[in-house]
PDB file of C-alpha atoms in Angstrom:
ATOM      1  CA  MET A 606       0.000   0.000   0.000  1.00 47.00           C
ATOM      2  CA  SER A 607       1.358   3.435  -0.936  1.00 58.00           C
ATOM      3  CA  ALA A 608       2.210   5.950   1.765  1.00 75.00           C
ATOM      4  CA  ALA A 609      -0.731   8.029   2.962  1.00 87.00           C
ATOM      5  CA  ALA A 610      -1.014  11.486   1.410  1.00 94.00           C
ATOM      6  CA  GLY A 611      -3.447  14.383   1.379  1.00 96.00           C
ATOM      7  CA  TYR A 612      -6.672  13.981   3.350  1.00 97.00           C
ATOM      8  CA  ALA A 613      -5.776  10.382   4.246  1.00 95.00           C
ATOM      9  CA  SER A 614      -2.564  11.388   6.023  1.00 96.00           C
ATOM     10  CA  ARG A 615      -1.949  12.013   9.705  1.00 96.00           C
ATOM     11  CA  ALA A 616      -0.212  15.251   8.728  1.00 97.00           C
ATOM     12  CA  TYR A 617      -3.450  16.669   7.325  1.00 97.00           C
ATOM     13  CA  ALA A 618      -5.462  15.655  10.388  1.00 97.00           C
ATOM     14  CA  GLU A 619      -2.836  17.286  12.603  1.00 97.00           C
ATOM     15  CA  SER A 620      -3.185  20.519  10.647  1.00 97.00           C
ATOM     16  CA  LEU A 621      -6.705  20.683  12.143  1.00 97.00           C
ATOM     17  CA  SER A 622      -5.685  19.711  15.676  1.00 95.00           C
ATOM     18  CA  GLU A 623      -6.795  23.051  17.120  1.00 94.00           C
ATOM     19  CA  PHE A 624     -10.354  21.819  16.427  1.00 95.00           C
ATOM     20  CA  GLY A 625     -10.005  18.498  18.212  1.00 95.00           C
ATOM     21  CA  GLU A 626      -7.797  15.643  19.302  1.00 96.00           C
ATOM     22  CA  VAL A 627      -6.480  13.595  16.367  1.00 97.00           C
ATOM     23  CA  VAL A 628      -7.950  10.071  16.597  1.00 97.00           C
ATOM     24  CA  GLU A 629      -6.248   7.438  14.455  1.00 96.00           C
ATOM     25  CA  LEU A 630      -8.174   4.590  12.836  1.00 97.00           C
ATOM     26  CA  PRO A 631      -5.418   1.951  12.682  1.00 96.00           C
ATOM     27  CA  ARG A 632      -7.174  -0.681  10.551  1.00 96.00           C
ATOM     28  CA  SER A 633      -8.771   1.543   7.928  1.00 97.00           C
ATOM     29  CA  GLY A 634      -6.027   4.154   7.869  1.00 95.00           C
ATOM     30  CA  GLY A 635      -8.217   7.208   8.475  1.00 95.00           C
ATOM     31  CA  PHE A 636      -8.502   9.891  11.127  1.00 97.00           C
ATOM     32  CA  PHE A 637     -11.193  11.656  13.127  1.00 98.00           C
ATOM     33  CA  LEU A 638     -11.105  14.675  15.411  1.00 98.00           C
ATOM     34  CA  GLY A 639     -12.350  14.165  18.952  1.00 97.00           C
ATOM     35  CA  GLN A 640     -14.541  17.122  19.934  1.00 97.00           C
ATOM     36  CA  ALA A 641     -16.241  17.931  23.217  1.00 96.00           C
ATOM     37  CA  ILE A 642     -20.045  18.069  23.245  1.00 95.00           C
ATOM     38  CA  PRO A 643     -21.122  21.567  24.313  1.00 89.00           C
ATOM     39  CA  GLY A 644     -22.724  21.508  27.744  1.00 86.00           C
ATOM     40  CA  ALA A 645     -22.047  17.805  28.304  1.00 88.00           C
ATOM     41  CA  ALA A 646     -19.235  15.616  29.538  1.00 88.00           C
ATOM     42  CA  GLY A 647     -18.975  13.418  26.430  1.00 92.00           C
ATOM     43  CA  GLN A 648     -17.169  13.670  23.111  1.00 97.00           C
ATOM     44  CA  ASP A 649     -17.938  12.959  19.459  1.00 98.00           C
ATOM     45  CA  ALA A 650     -15.506  11.847  16.748  1.00 98.00           C
ATOM     46  CA  VAL A 651     -15.885  14.135  13.749  1.00 97.00           C
ATOM     47  CA  GLY A 652     -14.488  13.575  10.264  1.00 97.00           C
ATOM     48  CA  PRO A 653     -11.816  16.097   9.235  1.00 96.00           C
ATOM     49  CA  TYR A 654     -12.906  19.046   7.108  1.00 95.00           C
ATOM     50  CA  PRO A 655     -13.698  18.777   4.250  1.00 96.00           C
ATOM     51  CA  LEU A 656     -13.635  14.990   3.711  1.00 96.00           C
ATOM     52  CA  LEU A 657     -13.145  11.722   5.569  1.00 97.00           C
ATOM     53  CA  ALA A 658     -10.585   9.645   3.654  1.00 97.00           C
ATOM     54  CA  CYS A 659      -9.519   6.067   4.450  1.00 95.00           C
ATOM     55  CA  ARG A 660      -7.011   3.653   2.986  1.00 95.00           C
ATOM     56  CA  ASP A 661      -9.243   0.599   3.527  1.00 96.00           C
ATOM     57  CA  TRP A 662     -12.955   1.307   3.929  1.00 97.00           C
ATOM     58  CA  ASN A 663     -13.699  -2.365   4.582  1.00 97.00           C
ATOM     59  CA  GLU A 664     -11.955  -2.052   7.955  1.00 97.00           C
ATOM     60  CA  LEU A 665     -13.706   1.136   9.063  1.00 98.00           C
ATOM     61  CA  ASP A 666     -16.535  -0.752  10.817  1.00 97.00           C
ATOM     62  CA  ASN A 667     -14.030  -2.444  13.130  1.00 97.00           C
ATOM     63  CA  ASP A 668     -12.274   0.846  13.853  1.00 98.00           C
ATOM     64  CA  LEU A 669     -15.542   2.553  14.795  1.00 98.00           C
ATOM     65  CA  ALA A 670     -16.637  -0.292  17.047  1.00 97.00           C
ATOM     66  CA  ALA A 671     -13.374   0.137  18.970  1.00 97.00           C
ATOM     67  CA  LEU A 672     -14.234   3.793  19.703  1.00 98.00           C
ATOM     68  CA  ALA A 673     -17.463   3.013  21.591  1.00 96.00           C
ATOM     69  CA  ASP A 674     -15.953   3.555  25.036  1.00 96.00           C
ATOM     70  CA  ARG A 675     -14.670   7.026  24.115  1.00 97.00           C
ATOM     71  CA  PHE A 676     -17.254   8.744  21.900  1.00 98.00           C
ATOM     72  CA  VAL A 677     -21.022   9.171  21.865  1.00 98.00           C
ATOM     73  CA  CYS A 678     -21.169   9.124  18.065  1.00 98.00           C
ATOM     74  CA  VAL A 679     -19.055   9.500  14.935  1.00 98.00           C
ATOM     75  CA  TYR A 680     -19.924  11.382  11.765  1.00 98.00           C
ATOM     76  CA  GLY A 681     -18.381  12.902   8.662  1.00 97.00           C
ATOM     77  CA  VAL A 682     -18.580  13.429   4.900  1.00 97.00           C
ATOM     78  CA  THR A 683     -16.930  10.769   2.755  1.00 97.00           C
ATOM     79  CA  ASP A 684     -14.304  11.164   0.053  1.00 96.00           C
ATOM     80  CA  SER A 685     -15.852  11.359  -3.425  1.00 96.00           C
ATOM     81  CA  PHE A 686     -13.293   8.767  -4.604  1.00 97.00           C
ATOM     82  CA  ALA A 687     -13.793   6.453  -1.627  1.00 96.00           C
ATOM     83  CA  GLU A 688     -13.474   2.801  -2.580  1.00 95.00           C
ATOM     84  CA  ALA A 689     -16.680   2.018  -0.729  1.00 97.00           C
ATOM     85  CA  SER A 690     -20.085   1.062  -2.095  1.00 97.00           C
ATOM     86  CA  PRO A 691     -23.247   2.739  -0.790  1.00 96.00           C
ATOM     87  CA  GLU A 692     -24.131  -0.617   0.794  1.00 97.00           C
ATOM     88  CA  LEU A 693     -20.823  -0.773   2.669  1.00 98.00           C
ATOM     89  CA  LEU A 694     -21.236   2.788   3.919  1.00 98.00           C
ATOM     90  CA  ALA A 695     -24.811   2.092   5.038  1.00 98.00           C
ATOM     91  CA  ALA A 696     -23.677  -0.976   6.970  1.00 98.00           C
ATOM     92  CA  THR A 697     -20.812   0.932   8.588  1.00 98.00           C
ATOM     93  CA  PHE A 698     -22.990   3.946   9.424  1.00 98.00           C
ATOM     94  CA  PRO A 699     -26.423   2.454  10.195  1.00 97.00           C
ATOM     95  CA  ASP A 700     -27.890   5.588  11.786  1.00 97.00           C
ATOM     96  CA  VAL A 701     -27.242   8.187   9.060  1.00 97.00           C
ATOM     97  CA  CYS A 702     -26.081   7.568   5.497  1.00 97.00           C
ATOM     98  CA  TYR A 703     -27.278   9.530   2.501  1.00 96.00           C
ATOM     99  CA  ALA A 704     -25.907  11.239  -0.609  1.00 96.00           C
ATOM    100  CA  TYR A 705     -25.170  14.741   0.663  1.00 95.00           C
ATOM    101  CA  LYS A 706     -23.768  16.476  -2.414  1.00 94.00           C
ATOM    102  CA  GLN A 707     -22.593  15.754  -5.920  1.00 95.00           C
ATOM    103  CA  HIS A 708     -18.914  16.604  -6.384  1.00 97.00           C
ATOM    104  CA  PHE A 709     -17.495  17.470  -9.769  1.00 97.00           C
ATOM    105  CA  ALA A 710     -14.658  15.345 -11.159  1.00 98.00           C
ATOM    106  CA  THR A 711     -12.466  15.559 -14.250  1.00 98.00           C
ATOM    107  CA  ASP A 712     -11.095  12.613 -16.207  1.00 98.00           C
ATOM    108  CA  LEU A 713      -7.575  13.851 -16.957  1.00 97.00           C
ATOM    109  CA  SER A 714      -6.983  11.115 -19.539  1.00 97.00           C
ATOM    110  CA  ARG A 715      -9.136  13.181 -21.900  1.00 96.00           C
ATOM    111  CA  PRO A 716      -7.727  16.259 -23.727  1.00 94.00           C
ATOM    112  CA  LEU A 717      -8.488  19.400 -21.768  1.00 92.00           C
ATOM    113  CA  ASP A 718      -9.729  21.224 -24.872  1.00 90.00           C
ATOM    114  CA  ALA A 719     -12.387  18.532 -25.303  1.00 91.00           C
ATOM    115  CA  ILE A 720     -13.591  18.928 -21.719  1.00 92.00           C
ATOM    116  CA  VAL A 721     -13.762  22.631 -20.958  1.00 94.00           C
ATOM    117  CA  ASP A 722     -16.861  24.554 -22.030  1.00 90.00           C
ATOM    118  CA  SER A 723     -16.658  27.474 -24.469  1.00 90.00           C
ATOM    119  CA  HIS A 724     -17.198  30.145 -21.796  1.00 91.00           C
ATOM    120  CA  HIS A 725     -14.275  28.797 -19.818  1.00 95.00           C
ATOM    121  CA  ARG A 726     -12.064  28.596 -22.924  1.00 94.00           C
ATOM    122  CA  ARG A 727     -12.578  32.316 -23.585  1.00 95.00           C
ATOM    123  CA  ASN A 728     -11.655  33.136 -20.005  1.00 96.00           C
ATOM    124  CA  ILE A 729      -8.616  30.826 -20.123  1.00 96.00           C
ATOM    125  CA  ARG A 730      -7.266  32.831 -23.069  1.00 96.00           C
ATOM    126  CA  LYS A 731      -7.936  36.077 -21.209  1.00 96.00           C
ATOM    127  CA  GLY A 732      -6.338  34.820 -18.000  1.00 97.00           C
ATOM    128  CA  LEU A 733      -3.199  33.483 -19.662  1.00 97.00           C
ATOM    129  CA  LYS A 734      -2.673  36.856 -21.352  1.00 97.00           C
ATOM    130  CA  ASN A 735      -2.927  38.661 -18.021  1.00 97.00           C
ATOM    131  CA  VAL A 736      -0.981  36.434 -15.635  1.00 97.00           C
ATOM    132  CA  THR A 737       1.741  33.827 -15.487  1.00 97.00           C
ATOM    133  CA  VAL A 738       1.107  30.621 -13.544  1.00 98.00           C
ATOM    134  CA  GLN A 739       3.715  28.628 -11.664  1.00 96.00           C
ATOM    135  CA  ASN A 740       3.721  25.494  -9.541  1.00 95.00           C
ATOM    136  CA  VAL A 741       5.158  26.815  -6.272  1.00 94.00           C
ATOM    137  CA  SER A 742       7.261  24.881  -3.783  1.00 92.00           C
ATOM    138  CA  PRO A 743       5.586  23.905  -0.476  1.00 90.00           C
ATOM    139  CA  GLU A 744       8.777  25.143   1.208  1.00 91.00           C
ATOM    140  CA  ASP A 745       8.452  28.639  -0.285  1.00 92.00           C
ATOM    141  CA  ALA A 746       7.840  30.904   2.729  1.00 92.00           C
ATOM    142  CA  ALA A 747       6.928  33.832   0.479  1.00 92.00           C
ATOM    143  CA  ALA A 748       4.251  31.745  -1.234  1.00 94.00           C
ATOM    144  CA  LEU A 749       2.784  30.776   2.143  1.00 95.00           C
ATOM    145  CA  GLN A 750       2.693  34.428   3.169  1.00 95.00           C
ATOM    146  CA  ALA A 751       1.069  35.406  -0.130  1.00 95.00           C
ATOM    147  CA  TRP A 752      -1.501  32.638   0.310  1.00 96.00           C
ATOM    148  CA  GLN A 753      -2.436  33.869   3.776  1.00 95.00           C
ATOM    149  CA  GLY A 754      -3.057  37.351   2.387  1.00 95.00           C
ATOM    150  CA  LEU A 755      -5.243  35.967  -0.403  1.00 96.00           C
ATOM    151  CA  TYR A 756      -7.207  33.800   2.004  1.00 95.00           C
ATOM    152  CA  ASP A 757      -7.783  36.787   4.264  1.00 93.00           C
ATOM    153  CA  CYS A 758      -9.461  38.421   1.248  1.00 91.00           C
ATOM    154  CA  LEU A 759     -11.660  35.340   0.845  1.00 92.00           C
ATOM    155  CA  ILE A 760     -12.589  35.355   4.542  1.00 93.00           C
ATOM    156  CA  GLU A 761     -13.643  38.986   4.319  1.00 90.00           C
ATOM    157  CA  ARG A 762     -15.478  38.514   1.019  1.00 90.00           C
ATOM    158  CA  HIS A 763     -17.570  35.538   2.194  1.00 88.00           C
ATOM    159  CA  GLY A 764     -17.585  35.898   5.987  1.00 91.00           C
ATOM    160  CA  ILE A 765     -15.981  32.495   6.511  1.00 91.00           C
ATOM    161  CA  GLN A 766     -16.199  31.174  10.072  1.00 89.00           C
ATOM    162  CA  GLY A 767     -15.470  27.942  11.929  1.00 87.00           C
ATOM    163  CA  ILE A 768     -13.007  25.282  10.874  1.00 90.00           C
ATOM    164  CA  ALA A 769     -12.921  26.514   7.240  1.00 90.00           C
ATOM    165  CA  ARG A 770     -11.457  29.824   8.404  1.00 90.00           C
ATOM    166  CA  PHE A 771      -8.121  28.073   9.113  1.00 94.00           C
ATOM    167  CA  SER A 772      -5.356  29.691  11.139  1.00 93.00           C
ATOM    168  CA  ALA A 773      -1.918  30.691   9.887  1.00 93.00           C
ATOM    169  CA  GLU A 774      -0.498  27.795  11.902  1.00 96.00           C
ATOM    170  CA  SER A 775      -2.906  25.380  10.211  1.00 96.00           C
ATOM    171  CA  PHE A 776      -1.909  26.603   6.756  1.00 96.00           C
ATOM    172  CA  ALA A 777       1.787  26.215   7.559  1.00 96.00           C
ATOM    173  CA  LYS A 778       1.084  22.569   8.418  1.00 97.00           C
ATOM    174  CA  GLN A 779      -1.121  22.073   5.346  1.00 97.00           C
ATOM    175  CA  PHE A 780       1.708  23.189   3.057  1.00 97.00           C
ATOM    176  CA  ALA A 781       3.843  20.372   4.534  1.00 96.00           C
ATOM    177  CA  VAL A 782       1.272  17.572   4.023  1.00 97.00           C
ATOM    178  CA  PRO A 783       2.474  14.787   1.661  1.00 96.00           C
ATOM    179  CA  GLY A 784       1.000  15.200  -1.812  1.00 97.00           C
ATOM    180  CA  PHE A 785       0.641  18.997  -1.527  1.00 97.00           C
ATOM    181  CA  GLN A 786       0.861  21.105  -4.681  1.00 97.00           C
ATOM    182  CA  ALA A 787       0.100  24.801  -5.155  1.00 97.00           C
ATOM    183  CA  PHE A 788      -0.284  26.951  -8.267  1.00 98.00           C
ATOM    184  CA  ALA A 789       0.115  30.728  -8.138  1.00 97.00           C
ATOM    185  CA  ALA A 790      -0.913  33.357 -10.695  1.00 97.00           C
ATOM    186  CA  ALA A 791       1.056  36.601 -10.834  1.00 97.00           C
ATOM    187  CA  ASP A 792       0.951  39.841 -12.795  1.00 96.00           C
ATOM    188  CA  ALA A 793       3.424  42.735 -12.737  1.00 95.00           C
ATOM    189  CA  GLU A 794       2.320  43.640  -9.203  1.00 95.00           C
ATOM    190  CA  GLY A 795       2.816  40.157  -7.748  1.00 95.00           C
ATOM    191  CA  ILE A 796       0.740  37.103  -6.826  1.00 96.00           C
ATOM    192  CA  CYS A 797      -2.980  37.713  -7.312  1.00 97.00           C
ATOM    193  CA  GLY A 798      -4.389  34.188  -6.984  1.00 97.00           C
ATOM    194  CA  MET A 799      -3.470  30.717  -5.790  1.00 98.00           C
ATOM    195  CA  THR A 800      -4.952  27.238  -5.529  1.00 98.00           C
ATOM    196  CA  LEU A 801      -3.978  24.418  -3.168  1.00 98.00           C
ATOM    197  CA  TRP A 802      -4.268  20.721  -4.091  1.00 98.00           C
ATOM    198  CA  TYR A 803      -3.481  17.299  -2.628  1.00 98.00           C
ATOM    199  CA  VAL A 804      -2.486  14.421  -4.904  1.00 97.00           C
ATOM    200  CA  ASP A 805      -3.217  10.962  -3.525  1.00 96.00           C
ATOM    201  CA  ARG A 806      -3.484   7.614  -5.329  1.00 95.00           C
ATOM    202  CA  GLY A 807      -4.016   9.039  -8.789  1.00 96.00           C
ATOM    203  CA  VAL A 808      -6.423  11.816  -7.750  1.00 98.00           C
ATOM    204  CA  ALA A 809      -5.678  15.537  -7.496  1.00 98.00           C
ATOM    205  CA  TYR A 810      -8.044  16.933  -4.852  1.00 98.00           C
ATOM    206  CA  TYR A 811      -8.799  20.640  -5.187  1.00 98.00           C
ATOM    207  CA  HIS A 812      -8.457  21.880  -1.628  1.00 97.00           C
ATOM    208  CA  LEU A 813      -8.785  25.667  -1.658  1.00 97.00           C
ATOM    209  CA  GLY A 814      -8.477  28.671  -3.928  1.00 96.00           C
ATOM    210  CA  ALA A 815      -8.250  32.389  -3.178  1.00 96.00           C
ATOM    211  CA  TYR A 816      -7.775  35.617  -5.169  1.00 96.00           C
ATOM    212  CA  ASN A 817      -7.493  39.312  -4.510  1.00 95.00           C
ATOM    213  CA  GLU A 818      -9.486  41.902  -6.469  1.00 95.00           C
ATOM    214  CA  ARG A 819      -6.838  42.029  -9.214  1.00 96.00           C
ATOM    215  CA  GLY A 820      -7.010  38.270  -9.554  1.00 96.00           C
ATOM    216  CA  TYR A 821     -10.760  38.322 -10.042  1.00 95.00           C
ATOM    217  CA  GLY A 822     -10.499  41.033 -12.689  1.00 95.00           C
ATOM    218  CA  LEU A 823      -7.674  39.293 -14.548  1.00 97.00           C
ATOM    219  CA  ALA A 824      -9.472  35.914 -14.787  1.00 97.00           C
ATOM    220  CA  ALA A 825      -6.621  34.376 -12.813  1.00 97.00           C
ATOM    221  CA  SER A 826      -8.753  31.425 -11.685  1.00 97.00           C
ATOM    222  CA  PHE A 827      -9.172  30.227 -15.285  1.00 97.00           C
ATOM    223  CA  ALA A 828      -5.446  30.513 -15.992  1.00 97.00           C
ATOM    224  CA  ILE A 829      -4.608  28.613 -12.801  1.00 98.00           C
ATOM    225  CA  PHE A 830      -7.098  25.778 -13.318  1.00 97.00           C
ATOM    226  CA  SER A 831      -6.141  25.200 -16.944  1.00 97.00           C
ATOM    227  CA  THR A 832      -2.438  25.104 -16.018  1.00 97.00           C
ATOM    228  CA  ALA A 833      -2.958  22.901 -12.952  1.00 98.00           C
ATOM    229  CA  LEU A 834      -5.125  20.329 -14.726  1.00 98.00           C
ATOM    230  CA  GLN A 835      -2.712  20.172 -17.662  1.00 97.00           C
ATOM    231  CA  GLN A 836       0.265  19.650 -15.362  1.00 97.00           C
ATOM    232  CA  PHE A 837      -1.527  16.973 -13.345  1.00 98.00           C
ATOM    233  CA  ALA A 838      -2.299  15.126 -16.572  1.00 97.00           C
ATOM    234  CA  GLU A 839       1.367  15.372 -17.588  1.00 97.00           C
ATOM    235  CA  GLN A 840       2.345  13.960 -14.180  1.00 97.00           C
ATOM    236  CA  GLY A 841       0.161  10.910 -14.862  1.00 97.00           C
ATOM    237  CA  VAL A 842      -2.601  11.863 -12.414  1.00 98.00           C
ATOM    238  CA  ARG A 843      -5.809  10.263 -13.689  1.00 97.00           C
ATOM    239  CA  TRP A 844      -8.521  12.274 -11.931  1.00 98.00           C
ATOM    240  CA  ALA A 845      -9.146  15.725 -10.496  1.00 98.00           C
ATOM    241  CA  ALA A 846     -11.685  15.962  -7.657  1.00 98.00           C
ATOM    242  CA  LEU A 847     -13.060  19.504  -7.744  1.00 97.00           C
ATOM    243  CA  GLY A 848     -15.612  19.402  -4.920  1.00 95.00           C
ATOM    244  CA  ALA A 849     -19.011  21.080  -5.071  1.00 91.00           C
ATOM    245  CA  GLY A 850     -20.423  24.569  -4.794  1.00 77.00           C
ATOM    246  CA  ALA A 851     -20.642  26.346  -1.460  1.00 68.00           C
ATOM    247  CA  GLY A 852     -23.458  25.606   0.983  1.00 57.00           C
ATOM    248  CA  THR A 853     -25.999  22.818   1.037  1.00 51.00           C
ATOM    249  CA  ASN A 854     -28.057  24.136  -1.900  1.00 50.00           C
ATOM    250  CA  ALA A 855     -25.528  25.462  -4.400  1.00 48.00           C
ATOM    251  CA  SER A 856     -26.938  24.198  -7.692  1.00 52.00           C
ATOM    252  CA  ASP A 857     -26.960  27.636  -9.327  1.00 55.00           C
ATOM    253  CA  SER A 858     -24.009  29.332  -7.645  1.00 74.00           C
ATOM    254  CA  GLY A 859     -21.120  30.887  -9.531  1.00 84.00           C
ATOM    255  CA  LEU A 860     -18.731  28.431  -7.911  1.00 88.00           C
ATOM    256  CA  THR A 861     -20.885  25.515  -9.054  1.00 92.00           C
ATOM    257  CA  ARG A 862     -20.893  26.787 -12.651  1.00 92.00           C
ATOM    258  CA  PHE A 863     -17.146  27.341 -12.515  1.00 94.00           C
ATOM    259  CA  LYS A 864     -16.405  23.789 -11.364  1.00 95.00           C
ATOM    260  CA  GLN A 865     -18.983  22.256 -13.684  1.00 94.00           C
ATOM    261  CA  GLY A 866     -17.245  23.888 -16.648  1.00 94.00           C
ATOM    262  CA  TRP A 867     -14.094  21.814 -16.009  1.00 96.00           C
ATOM    263  CA  SER A 868     -15.748  18.517 -15.126  1.00 96.00           C
ATOM    264  CA  THR A 869     -16.546  15.319 -16.987  1.00 97.00           C
ATOM    265  CA  GLU A 870     -18.826  13.767 -14.346  1.00 97.00           C
ATOM    266  CA  THR A 871     -20.152  14.030 -10.811  1.00 97.00           C
ATOM    267  CA  ARG A 872     -19.626  11.676  -7.879  1.00 97.00           C
ATOM    268  CA  PRO A 873     -21.643  11.621  -4.647  1.00 97.00           C
ATOM    269  CA  VAL A 874     -20.257  12.251  -1.215  1.00 97.00           C
ATOM    270  CA  TYR A 875     -22.190  10.775   1.700  1.00 97.00           C
ATOM    271  CA  LEU A 876     -23.026  12.301   5.046  1.00 97.00           C
ATOM    272  CA  CYS A 877     -22.576   9.411   7.448  1.00 98.00           C
ATOM    273  CA  GLY A 878     -23.173   8.994  11.171  1.00 98.00           C
ATOM    274  CA  ARG A 879     -23.132   6.222  13.728  1.00 98.00           C
ATOM    275  CA  ILE A 880     -24.272   6.232  17.348  1.00 98.00           C
ATOM    276  CA  LEU A 881     -21.796   4.463  19.591  1.00 98.00           C
ATOM    277  CA  GLN A 882     -23.363   5.144  23.002  1.00 97.00           C
ATOM    278  CA  HIS A 883     -27.132   4.882  22.505  1.00 97.00           C
ATOM    279  CA  GLU A 884     -28.315   5.702  26.015  1.00 96.00           C
ATOM    280  CA  THR A 885     -26.132   8.781  26.239  1.00 96.00           C
ATOM    281  CA  TYR A 886     -27.169   9.867  22.769  1.00 96.00           C
ATOM    282  CA  GLU A 887     -30.897   9.607  23.579  1.00 95.00           C
ATOM    283  CA  ARG A 888     -30.438  11.539  26.807  1.00 94.00           C
ATOM    284  CA  LEU A 889     -28.585  14.369  25.079  1.00 94.00           C
ATOM    285  CA  ALA A 890     -30.921  14.406  22.080  1.00 93.00           C
ATOM    286  CA  ALA A 891     -33.959  14.852  24.330  1.00 91.00           C
ATOM    287  CA  ALA A 892     -33.116  18.544  24.603  1.00 86.00           C
ATOM    288  CA  ALA A 893     -32.727  19.047  20.836  1.00 87.00           C
ATOM    289  CA  PRO A 894     -35.169  21.230  18.859  1.00 86.00           C
ATOM    290  CA  ALA A 895     -38.347  19.298  18.096  1.00 83.00           C
ATOM    291  CA  GLY A 896     -38.400  17.591  14.719  1.00 81.00           C
ATOM    292  CA  THR A 897     -34.762  18.286  13.866  1.00 86.00           C
ATOM    293  CA  LYS A 898     -33.123  16.050  11.269  1.00 89.00           C
ATOM    294  CA  PHE A 899     -29.684  17.287  12.249  1.00 93.00           C
ATOM    295  CA  PHE A 900     -27.110  14.667  13.245  1.00 95.00           C
ATOM    296  CA  PRO A 901     -26.184  14.465  15.980  1.00 96.00           C
ATOM    297  CA  ALA A 902     -29.465  15.986  17.119  1.00 94.00           C
ATOM    298  CA  TYR A 903     -27.942  17.646  20.191  1.00 94.00           C
ATOM    299  CA  ARG A 904     -25.653  19.713  17.940  1.00 93.00           C
ATOM    300  CA  ALA A 905     -28.572  21.137  15.933  1.00 89.00           C
ATOM    301  CA  PRO A 906     -28.518  24.936  15.606  1.00 84.00           C
ATOM    302  CA  ARG A 907     -30.893  26.631  18.023  1.00 75.00           C
ATOM    303  CA  PRO A 908     -33.677  28.778  16.591  1.00 70.00           C
TER     304      PRO A 908
END
């Protein structure tokens, strides 16, 4: 089995350690974050943001059973390229298991010109005239600093909160995760956009992207994506996993249209949950808002 990289690596889980204790799944080769339950003595095991990745999904059931003395429940969103059937996921997570979102994916064995839609092709030409794109080293301190500035723009633009806000310390660790690659777009004034990716077992996972106002105006995102996908294909990477739009109902968002324009198909990700301590769960859930479908119920947002 190849060494763990990207979302399946301990290094990535540890980049999120400020949000919970890293819990290793020794048989399946995945990781959770142990998080305290607000107002209660117990803990839950939560899949890392944005995806739960495992090396051997067939062993996950045994790993979860072994956590029953420590956690009330476990839950997370599965990798879109998980080698796990819906039936296996349902058996492993008997309490909650449903297709949560459709993630866009690109078959990099096909010529990029045959994949990308005409709107995107026009913007690729515009972007490549305005900026140059380079694959930057994960050890480049200046690139990390530039990325933090770009992500601060994204935080302000979209009001990002919670785990997706990421600290500077978290980003420093994310740049050091095995399989990390970054692409930066620059004009005469400097870096104006950047994307972060993780390559693992033949899949390039789009992790994050951020741009300043110049980058948006210069169509830097189109220049970066076309360059990144072409370079991944040249490296022999078979697939690009692009994720979905923002939010739970993003079918008509600009981000959805952007990702759809590069994709060749969609793949489901599943929201999965399993109760490990049933009596404790029922006691805590008794105080949840009536009729909530949130899992776990006791973490449902209050009206």
